[in-house]
mmCIF file of C-alpha atoms and ligand atoms in Angstrom:
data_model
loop_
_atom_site.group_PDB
_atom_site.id
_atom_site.type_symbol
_atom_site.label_atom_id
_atom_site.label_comp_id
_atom_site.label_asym_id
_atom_site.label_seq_id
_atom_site.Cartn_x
_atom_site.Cartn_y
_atom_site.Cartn_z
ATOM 1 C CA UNK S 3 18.500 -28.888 19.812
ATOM 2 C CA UNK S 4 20.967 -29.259 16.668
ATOM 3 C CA UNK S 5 18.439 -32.067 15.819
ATOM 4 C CA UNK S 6 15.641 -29.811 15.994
ATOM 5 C CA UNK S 7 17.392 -27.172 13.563
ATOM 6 C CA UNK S 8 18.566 -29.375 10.752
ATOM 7 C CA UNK S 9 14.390 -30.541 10.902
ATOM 8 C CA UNK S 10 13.369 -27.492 10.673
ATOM 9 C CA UNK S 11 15.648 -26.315 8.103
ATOM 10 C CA UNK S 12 14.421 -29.508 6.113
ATOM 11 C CA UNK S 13 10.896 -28.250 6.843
ATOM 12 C CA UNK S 14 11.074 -25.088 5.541
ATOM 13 C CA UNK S 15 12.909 -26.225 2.206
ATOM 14 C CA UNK S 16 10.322 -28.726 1.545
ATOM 15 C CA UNK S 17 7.746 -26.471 1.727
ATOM 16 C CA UNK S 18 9.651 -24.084 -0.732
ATOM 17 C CA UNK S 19 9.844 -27.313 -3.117
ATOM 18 C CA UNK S 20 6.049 -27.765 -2.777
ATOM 19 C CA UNK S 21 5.505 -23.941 -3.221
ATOM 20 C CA UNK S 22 7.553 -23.754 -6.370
ATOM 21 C CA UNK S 23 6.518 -27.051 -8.277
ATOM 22 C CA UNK S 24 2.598 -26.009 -7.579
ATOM 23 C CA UNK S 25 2.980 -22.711 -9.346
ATOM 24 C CA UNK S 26 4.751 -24.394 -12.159
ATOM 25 C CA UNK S 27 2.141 -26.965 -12.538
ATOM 26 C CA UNK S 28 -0.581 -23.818 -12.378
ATOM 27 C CA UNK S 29 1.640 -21.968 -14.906
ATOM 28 C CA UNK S 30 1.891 -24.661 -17.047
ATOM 29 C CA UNK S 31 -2.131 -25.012 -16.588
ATOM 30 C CA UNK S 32 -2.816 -21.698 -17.758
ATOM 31 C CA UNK S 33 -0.506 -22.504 -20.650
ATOM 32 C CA UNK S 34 -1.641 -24.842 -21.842
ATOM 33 C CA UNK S 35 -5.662 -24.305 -21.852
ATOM 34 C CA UNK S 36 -4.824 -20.499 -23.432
ATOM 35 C CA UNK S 37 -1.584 -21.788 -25.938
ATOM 36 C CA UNK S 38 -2.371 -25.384 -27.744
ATOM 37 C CA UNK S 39 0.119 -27.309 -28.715
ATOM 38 C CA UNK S 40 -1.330 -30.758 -28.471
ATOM 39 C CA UNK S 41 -4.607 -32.593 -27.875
ATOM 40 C CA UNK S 42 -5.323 -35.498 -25.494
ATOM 41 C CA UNK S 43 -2.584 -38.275 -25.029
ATOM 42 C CA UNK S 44 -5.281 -40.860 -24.255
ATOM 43 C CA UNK S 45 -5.844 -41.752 -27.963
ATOM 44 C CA UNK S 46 -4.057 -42.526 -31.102
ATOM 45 C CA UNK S 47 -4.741 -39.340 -33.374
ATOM 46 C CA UNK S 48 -2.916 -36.633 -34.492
ATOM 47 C CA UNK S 49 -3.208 -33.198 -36.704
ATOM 48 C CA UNK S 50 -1.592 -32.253 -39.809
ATOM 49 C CA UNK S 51 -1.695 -28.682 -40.359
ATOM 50 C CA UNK S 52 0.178 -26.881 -43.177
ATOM 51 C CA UNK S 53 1.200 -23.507 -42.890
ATOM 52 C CA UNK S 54 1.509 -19.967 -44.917
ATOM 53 C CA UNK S 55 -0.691 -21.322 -48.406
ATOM 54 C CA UNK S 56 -2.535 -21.277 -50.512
ATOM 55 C CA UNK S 57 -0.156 -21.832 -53.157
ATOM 56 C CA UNK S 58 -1.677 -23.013 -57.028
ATOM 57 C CA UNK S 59 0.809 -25.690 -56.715
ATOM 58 C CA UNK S 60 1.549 -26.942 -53.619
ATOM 59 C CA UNK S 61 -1.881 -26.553 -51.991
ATOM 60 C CA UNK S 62 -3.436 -28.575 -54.818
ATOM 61 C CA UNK S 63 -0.464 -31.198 -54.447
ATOM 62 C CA UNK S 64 -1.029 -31.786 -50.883
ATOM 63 C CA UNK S 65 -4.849 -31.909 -51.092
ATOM 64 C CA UNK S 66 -4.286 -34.810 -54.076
ATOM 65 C CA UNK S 67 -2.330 -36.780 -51.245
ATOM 66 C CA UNK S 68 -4.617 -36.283 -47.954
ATOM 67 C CA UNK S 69 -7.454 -37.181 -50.529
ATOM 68 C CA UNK S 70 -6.217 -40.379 -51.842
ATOM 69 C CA UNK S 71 -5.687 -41.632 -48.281
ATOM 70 C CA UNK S 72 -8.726 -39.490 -47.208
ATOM 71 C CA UNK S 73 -7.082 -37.959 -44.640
ATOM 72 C CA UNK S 74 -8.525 -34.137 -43.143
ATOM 73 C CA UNK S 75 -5.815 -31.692 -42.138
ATOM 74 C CA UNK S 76 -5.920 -28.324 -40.445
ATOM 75 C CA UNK S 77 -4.865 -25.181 -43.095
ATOM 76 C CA UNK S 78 -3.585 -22.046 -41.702
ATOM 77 C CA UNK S 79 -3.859 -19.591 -44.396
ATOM 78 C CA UNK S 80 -1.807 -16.103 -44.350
ATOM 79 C CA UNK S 81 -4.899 -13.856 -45.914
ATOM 80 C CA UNK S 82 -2.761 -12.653 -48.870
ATOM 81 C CA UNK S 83 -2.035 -15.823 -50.247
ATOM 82 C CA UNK S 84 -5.753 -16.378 -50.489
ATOM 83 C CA UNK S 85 -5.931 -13.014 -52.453
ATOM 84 C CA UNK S 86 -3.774 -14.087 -54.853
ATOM 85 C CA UNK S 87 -5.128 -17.511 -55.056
ATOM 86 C CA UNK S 88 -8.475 -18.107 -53.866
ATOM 87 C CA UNK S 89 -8.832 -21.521 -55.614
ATOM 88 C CA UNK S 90 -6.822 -23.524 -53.783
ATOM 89 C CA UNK S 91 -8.396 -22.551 -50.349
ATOM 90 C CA UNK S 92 -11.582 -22.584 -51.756
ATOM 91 C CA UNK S 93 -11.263 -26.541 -52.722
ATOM 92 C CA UNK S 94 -9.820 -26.621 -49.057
ATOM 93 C CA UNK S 95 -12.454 -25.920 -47.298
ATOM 94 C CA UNK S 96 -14.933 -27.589 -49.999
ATOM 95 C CA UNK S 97 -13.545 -30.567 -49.582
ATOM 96 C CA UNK S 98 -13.292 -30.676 -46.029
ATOM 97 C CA UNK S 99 -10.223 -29.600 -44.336
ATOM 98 C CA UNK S 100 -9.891 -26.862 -41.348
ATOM 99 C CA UNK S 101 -9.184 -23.293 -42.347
ATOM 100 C CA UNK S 102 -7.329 -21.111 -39.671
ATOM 101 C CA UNK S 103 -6.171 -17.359 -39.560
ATOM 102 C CA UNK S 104 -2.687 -16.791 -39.649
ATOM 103 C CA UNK S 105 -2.814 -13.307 -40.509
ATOM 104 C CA UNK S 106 -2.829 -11.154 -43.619
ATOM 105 C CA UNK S 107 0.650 -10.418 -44.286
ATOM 106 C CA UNK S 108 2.193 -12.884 -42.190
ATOM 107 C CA UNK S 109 4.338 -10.621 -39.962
ATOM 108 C CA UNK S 110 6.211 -11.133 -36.370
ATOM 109 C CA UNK S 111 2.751 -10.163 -34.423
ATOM 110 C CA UNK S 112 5.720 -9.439 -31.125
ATOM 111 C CA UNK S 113 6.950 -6.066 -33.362
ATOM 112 C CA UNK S 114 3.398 -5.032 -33.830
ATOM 113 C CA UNK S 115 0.820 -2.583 -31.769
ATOM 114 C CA UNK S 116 -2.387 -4.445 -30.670
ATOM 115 C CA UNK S 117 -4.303 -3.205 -32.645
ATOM 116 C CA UNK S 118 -2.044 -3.405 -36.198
ATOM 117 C CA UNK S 119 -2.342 -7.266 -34.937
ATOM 118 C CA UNK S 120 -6.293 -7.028 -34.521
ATOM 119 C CA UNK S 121 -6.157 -5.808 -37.793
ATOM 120 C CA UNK S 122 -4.289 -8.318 -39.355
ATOM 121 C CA UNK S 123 -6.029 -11.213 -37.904
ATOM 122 C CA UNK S 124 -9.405 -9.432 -39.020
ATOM 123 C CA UNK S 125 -8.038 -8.436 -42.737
ATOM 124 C CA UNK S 126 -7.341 -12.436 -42.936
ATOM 125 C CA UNK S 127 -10.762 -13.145 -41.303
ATOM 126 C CA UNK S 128 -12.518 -11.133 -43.919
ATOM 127 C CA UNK S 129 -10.772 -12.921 -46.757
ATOM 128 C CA UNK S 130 -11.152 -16.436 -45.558
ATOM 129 C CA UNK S 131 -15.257 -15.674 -44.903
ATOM 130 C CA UNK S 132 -15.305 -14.199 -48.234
ATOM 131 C CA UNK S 133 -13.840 -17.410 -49.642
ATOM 132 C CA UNK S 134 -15.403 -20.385 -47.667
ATOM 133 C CA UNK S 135 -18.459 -18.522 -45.937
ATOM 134 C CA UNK S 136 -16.923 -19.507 -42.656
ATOM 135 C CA UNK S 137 -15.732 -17.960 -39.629
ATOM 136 C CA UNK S 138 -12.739 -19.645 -38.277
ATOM 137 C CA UNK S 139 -11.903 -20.397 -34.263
ATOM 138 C CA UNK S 140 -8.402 -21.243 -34.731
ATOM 139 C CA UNK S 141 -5.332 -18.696 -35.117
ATOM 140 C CA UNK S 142 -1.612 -19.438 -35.367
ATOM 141 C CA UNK S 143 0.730 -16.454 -34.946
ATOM 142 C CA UNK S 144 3.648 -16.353 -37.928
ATOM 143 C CA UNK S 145 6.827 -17.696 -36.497
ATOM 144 C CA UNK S 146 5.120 -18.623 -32.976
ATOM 145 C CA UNK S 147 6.211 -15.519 -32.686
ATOM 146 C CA UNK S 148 3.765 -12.977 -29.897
ATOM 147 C CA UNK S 149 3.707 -11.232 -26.852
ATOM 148 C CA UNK S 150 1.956 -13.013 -24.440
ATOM 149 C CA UNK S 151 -0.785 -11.206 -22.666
ATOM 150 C CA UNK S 152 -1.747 -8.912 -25.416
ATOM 151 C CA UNK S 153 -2.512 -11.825 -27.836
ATOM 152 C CA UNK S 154 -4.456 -13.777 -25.031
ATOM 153 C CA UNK S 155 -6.876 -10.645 -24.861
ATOM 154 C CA UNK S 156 -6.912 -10.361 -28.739
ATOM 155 C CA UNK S 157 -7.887 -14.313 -29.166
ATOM 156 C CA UNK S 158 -10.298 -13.633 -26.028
ATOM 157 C CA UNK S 159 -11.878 -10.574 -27.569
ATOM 158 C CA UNK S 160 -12.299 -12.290 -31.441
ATOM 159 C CA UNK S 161 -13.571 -15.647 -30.346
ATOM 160 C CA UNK S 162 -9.599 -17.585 -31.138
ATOM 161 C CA UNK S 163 -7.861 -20.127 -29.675
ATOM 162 C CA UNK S 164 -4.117 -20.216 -30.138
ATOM 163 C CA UNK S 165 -3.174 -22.971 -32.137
ATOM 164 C CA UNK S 166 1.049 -23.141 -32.313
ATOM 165 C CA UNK S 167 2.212 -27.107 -32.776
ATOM 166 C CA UNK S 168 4.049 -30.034 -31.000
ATOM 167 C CA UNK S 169 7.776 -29.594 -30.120
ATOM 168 C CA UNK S 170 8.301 -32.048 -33.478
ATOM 169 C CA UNK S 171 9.543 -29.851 -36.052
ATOM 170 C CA UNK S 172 10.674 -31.278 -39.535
ATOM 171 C CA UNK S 173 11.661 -27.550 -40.869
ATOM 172 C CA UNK S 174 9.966 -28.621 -44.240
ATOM 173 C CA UNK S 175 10.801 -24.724 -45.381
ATOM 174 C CA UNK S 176 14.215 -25.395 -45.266
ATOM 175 C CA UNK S 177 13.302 -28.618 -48.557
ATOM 176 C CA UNK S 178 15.152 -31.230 -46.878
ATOM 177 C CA UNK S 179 14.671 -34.243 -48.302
ATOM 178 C CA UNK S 180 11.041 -36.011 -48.198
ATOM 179 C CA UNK S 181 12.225 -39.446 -46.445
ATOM 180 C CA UNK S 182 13.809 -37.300 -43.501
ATOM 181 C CA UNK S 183 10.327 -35.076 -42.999
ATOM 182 C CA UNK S 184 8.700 -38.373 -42.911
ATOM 183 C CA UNK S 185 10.727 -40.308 -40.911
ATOM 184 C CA UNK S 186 11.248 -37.182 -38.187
ATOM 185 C CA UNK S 187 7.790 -37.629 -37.963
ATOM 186 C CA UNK S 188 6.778 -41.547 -37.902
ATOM 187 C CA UNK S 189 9.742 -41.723 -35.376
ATOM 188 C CA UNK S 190 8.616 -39.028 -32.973
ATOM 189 C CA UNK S 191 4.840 -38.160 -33.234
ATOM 190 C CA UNK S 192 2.928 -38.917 -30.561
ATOM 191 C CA UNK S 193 -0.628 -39.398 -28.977
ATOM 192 C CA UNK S 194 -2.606 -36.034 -29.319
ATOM 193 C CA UNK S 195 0.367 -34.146 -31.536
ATOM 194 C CA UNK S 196 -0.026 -31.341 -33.758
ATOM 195 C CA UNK S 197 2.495 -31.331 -36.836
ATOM 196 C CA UNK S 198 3.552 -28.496 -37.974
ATOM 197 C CA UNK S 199 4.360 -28.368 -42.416
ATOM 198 C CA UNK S 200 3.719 -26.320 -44.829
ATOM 199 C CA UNK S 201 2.111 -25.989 -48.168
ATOM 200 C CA UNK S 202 3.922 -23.191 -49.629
ATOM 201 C CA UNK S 203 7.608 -22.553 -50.678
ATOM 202 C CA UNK S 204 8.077 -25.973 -50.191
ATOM 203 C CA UNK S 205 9.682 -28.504 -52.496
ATOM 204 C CA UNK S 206 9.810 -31.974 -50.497
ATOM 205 C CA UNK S 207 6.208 -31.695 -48.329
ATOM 206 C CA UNK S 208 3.842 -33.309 -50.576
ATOM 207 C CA UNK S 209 6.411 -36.233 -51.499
ATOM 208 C CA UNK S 210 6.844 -36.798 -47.663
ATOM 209 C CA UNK S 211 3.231 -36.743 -46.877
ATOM 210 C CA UNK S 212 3.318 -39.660 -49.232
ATOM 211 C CA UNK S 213 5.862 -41.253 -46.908
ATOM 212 C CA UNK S 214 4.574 -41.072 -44.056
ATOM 213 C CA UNK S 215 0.723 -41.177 -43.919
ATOM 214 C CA UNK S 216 0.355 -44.694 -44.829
ATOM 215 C CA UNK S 217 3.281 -45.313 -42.117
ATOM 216 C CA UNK S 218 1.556 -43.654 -39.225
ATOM 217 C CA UNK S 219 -1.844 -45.024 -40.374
ATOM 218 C CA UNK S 220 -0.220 -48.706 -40.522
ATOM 219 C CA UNK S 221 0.840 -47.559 -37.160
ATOM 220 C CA UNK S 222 -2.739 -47.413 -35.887
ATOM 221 C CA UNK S 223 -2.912 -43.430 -35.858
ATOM 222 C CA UNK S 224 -5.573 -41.697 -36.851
ATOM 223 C CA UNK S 225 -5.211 -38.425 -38.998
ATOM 224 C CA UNK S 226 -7.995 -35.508 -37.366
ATOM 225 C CA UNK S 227 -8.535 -31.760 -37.721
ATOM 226 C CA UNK S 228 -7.336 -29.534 -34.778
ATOM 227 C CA UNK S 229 -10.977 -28.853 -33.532
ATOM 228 C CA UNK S 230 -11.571 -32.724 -33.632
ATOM 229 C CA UNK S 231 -8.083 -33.211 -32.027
ATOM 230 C CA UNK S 232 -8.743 -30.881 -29.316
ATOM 231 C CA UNK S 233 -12.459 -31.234 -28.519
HETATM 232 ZN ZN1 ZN H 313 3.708 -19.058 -41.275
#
């Protein structure tokens, strides 16, 4: 009888194991297909995107560096900026590169009513259309900051996906120097990753792209846009 008990005791918790690691892996799922932060691991490419621009001098800087190694990167461009300066992003798109929306003003989208964020991400959608004549599918909230369901049904409703970035994070803001961006990222990018930099307010960016471009490519990687990454 005591036999019986302890197996069904065993039973009953591995069933509760198996319960509770399925919905993870579903949650995780659902995560993943509606929040991307990578692309597939199966091949050696990755995505540069830069962040917050277009800035007269560090846009143009960092489009002089992906060009000499002719490199295509993913630009997610707060709709101000490209108010202020429309030339950079306009030799952006000309010359190849992703645009994505990452909002007019560039607020934290989690303090803000649905539809102040609908309007933001359509303010920014109007500018960048203006500028390039395209509609953009990608969208990265400011910060990675959101509430969850609300900006699911906002991406849904405008034709988005969520774009945020691998776990890799070289806090290029913050100017430290150019070898350490690089080498955080020839020593830890992966298959499939999206790399997260930016292109304005930044001191160190363009010298590190330098760096580490002709490291990853002598590496065998591949340098894509996020819609080639992820498609
Ligand atoms: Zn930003």
């Amino acid at each position: 009888m005591k036999f019986n008990k302890n197996v069904g005791w065993i039973f009953t918790i591995m069933i509760l194991i198996i319960i509770v690691t399925l919905s993870k892996g579903v949650f995780a799922l659902e995560d993943e297909e509606v929040f991307i932060k990578n692309g597939s691991r199966d091949k050696k490419v990755i995505a540069l995107t830069f962040d917050d621009g277009p800035h007269p001098k560090e846009t143009n800087e960092v489009l002089d560096v992906l060009k000499k190694y002719d490199v295509k990167a993913t630009f997610f461009i707060a709709g101000k900026h490209a108010n202020w300066y429309p030339e950079p992003l306009i030799r952006t798109s000309k010359e190849g590169h992703e645009i994505g929306n990452h909002t007019f003003n560039h607020p934290d989208i989690s303090n803000l009513s649905s539809s102040q964020i609908e309007s933001e991400i359509l303010k920014c959608e109007e500018i960048l259309l203006k500028l390039t004549g395209k509609k953009t599918t990608l969208f990265r909230p400011p910060y990675g900051s959101y509430r969850k369901e609300e900006l699911v049904n906002i991406a849904q409703k405008y034709n988005y996906k969520i774009v945020l970035w691998t776990t890799i994070d070289t806090r290029d803001w913050q100017n430290p120097q150019a070898h350490k961006i690089a080498n955080t990222i020839i020593d830890k990018a992966k298959n499939g990753d999206i790399v997260l930099l930016h292109d304005y307010a930044t001191n160190n960016t363009v010298q590190a792209l330098d760096i580490l471009i002709p490291a990853m490519i002598e590496k065998g990687f591949q340098f894509v846009t996020v819609s080639e990454l992820i498609n």
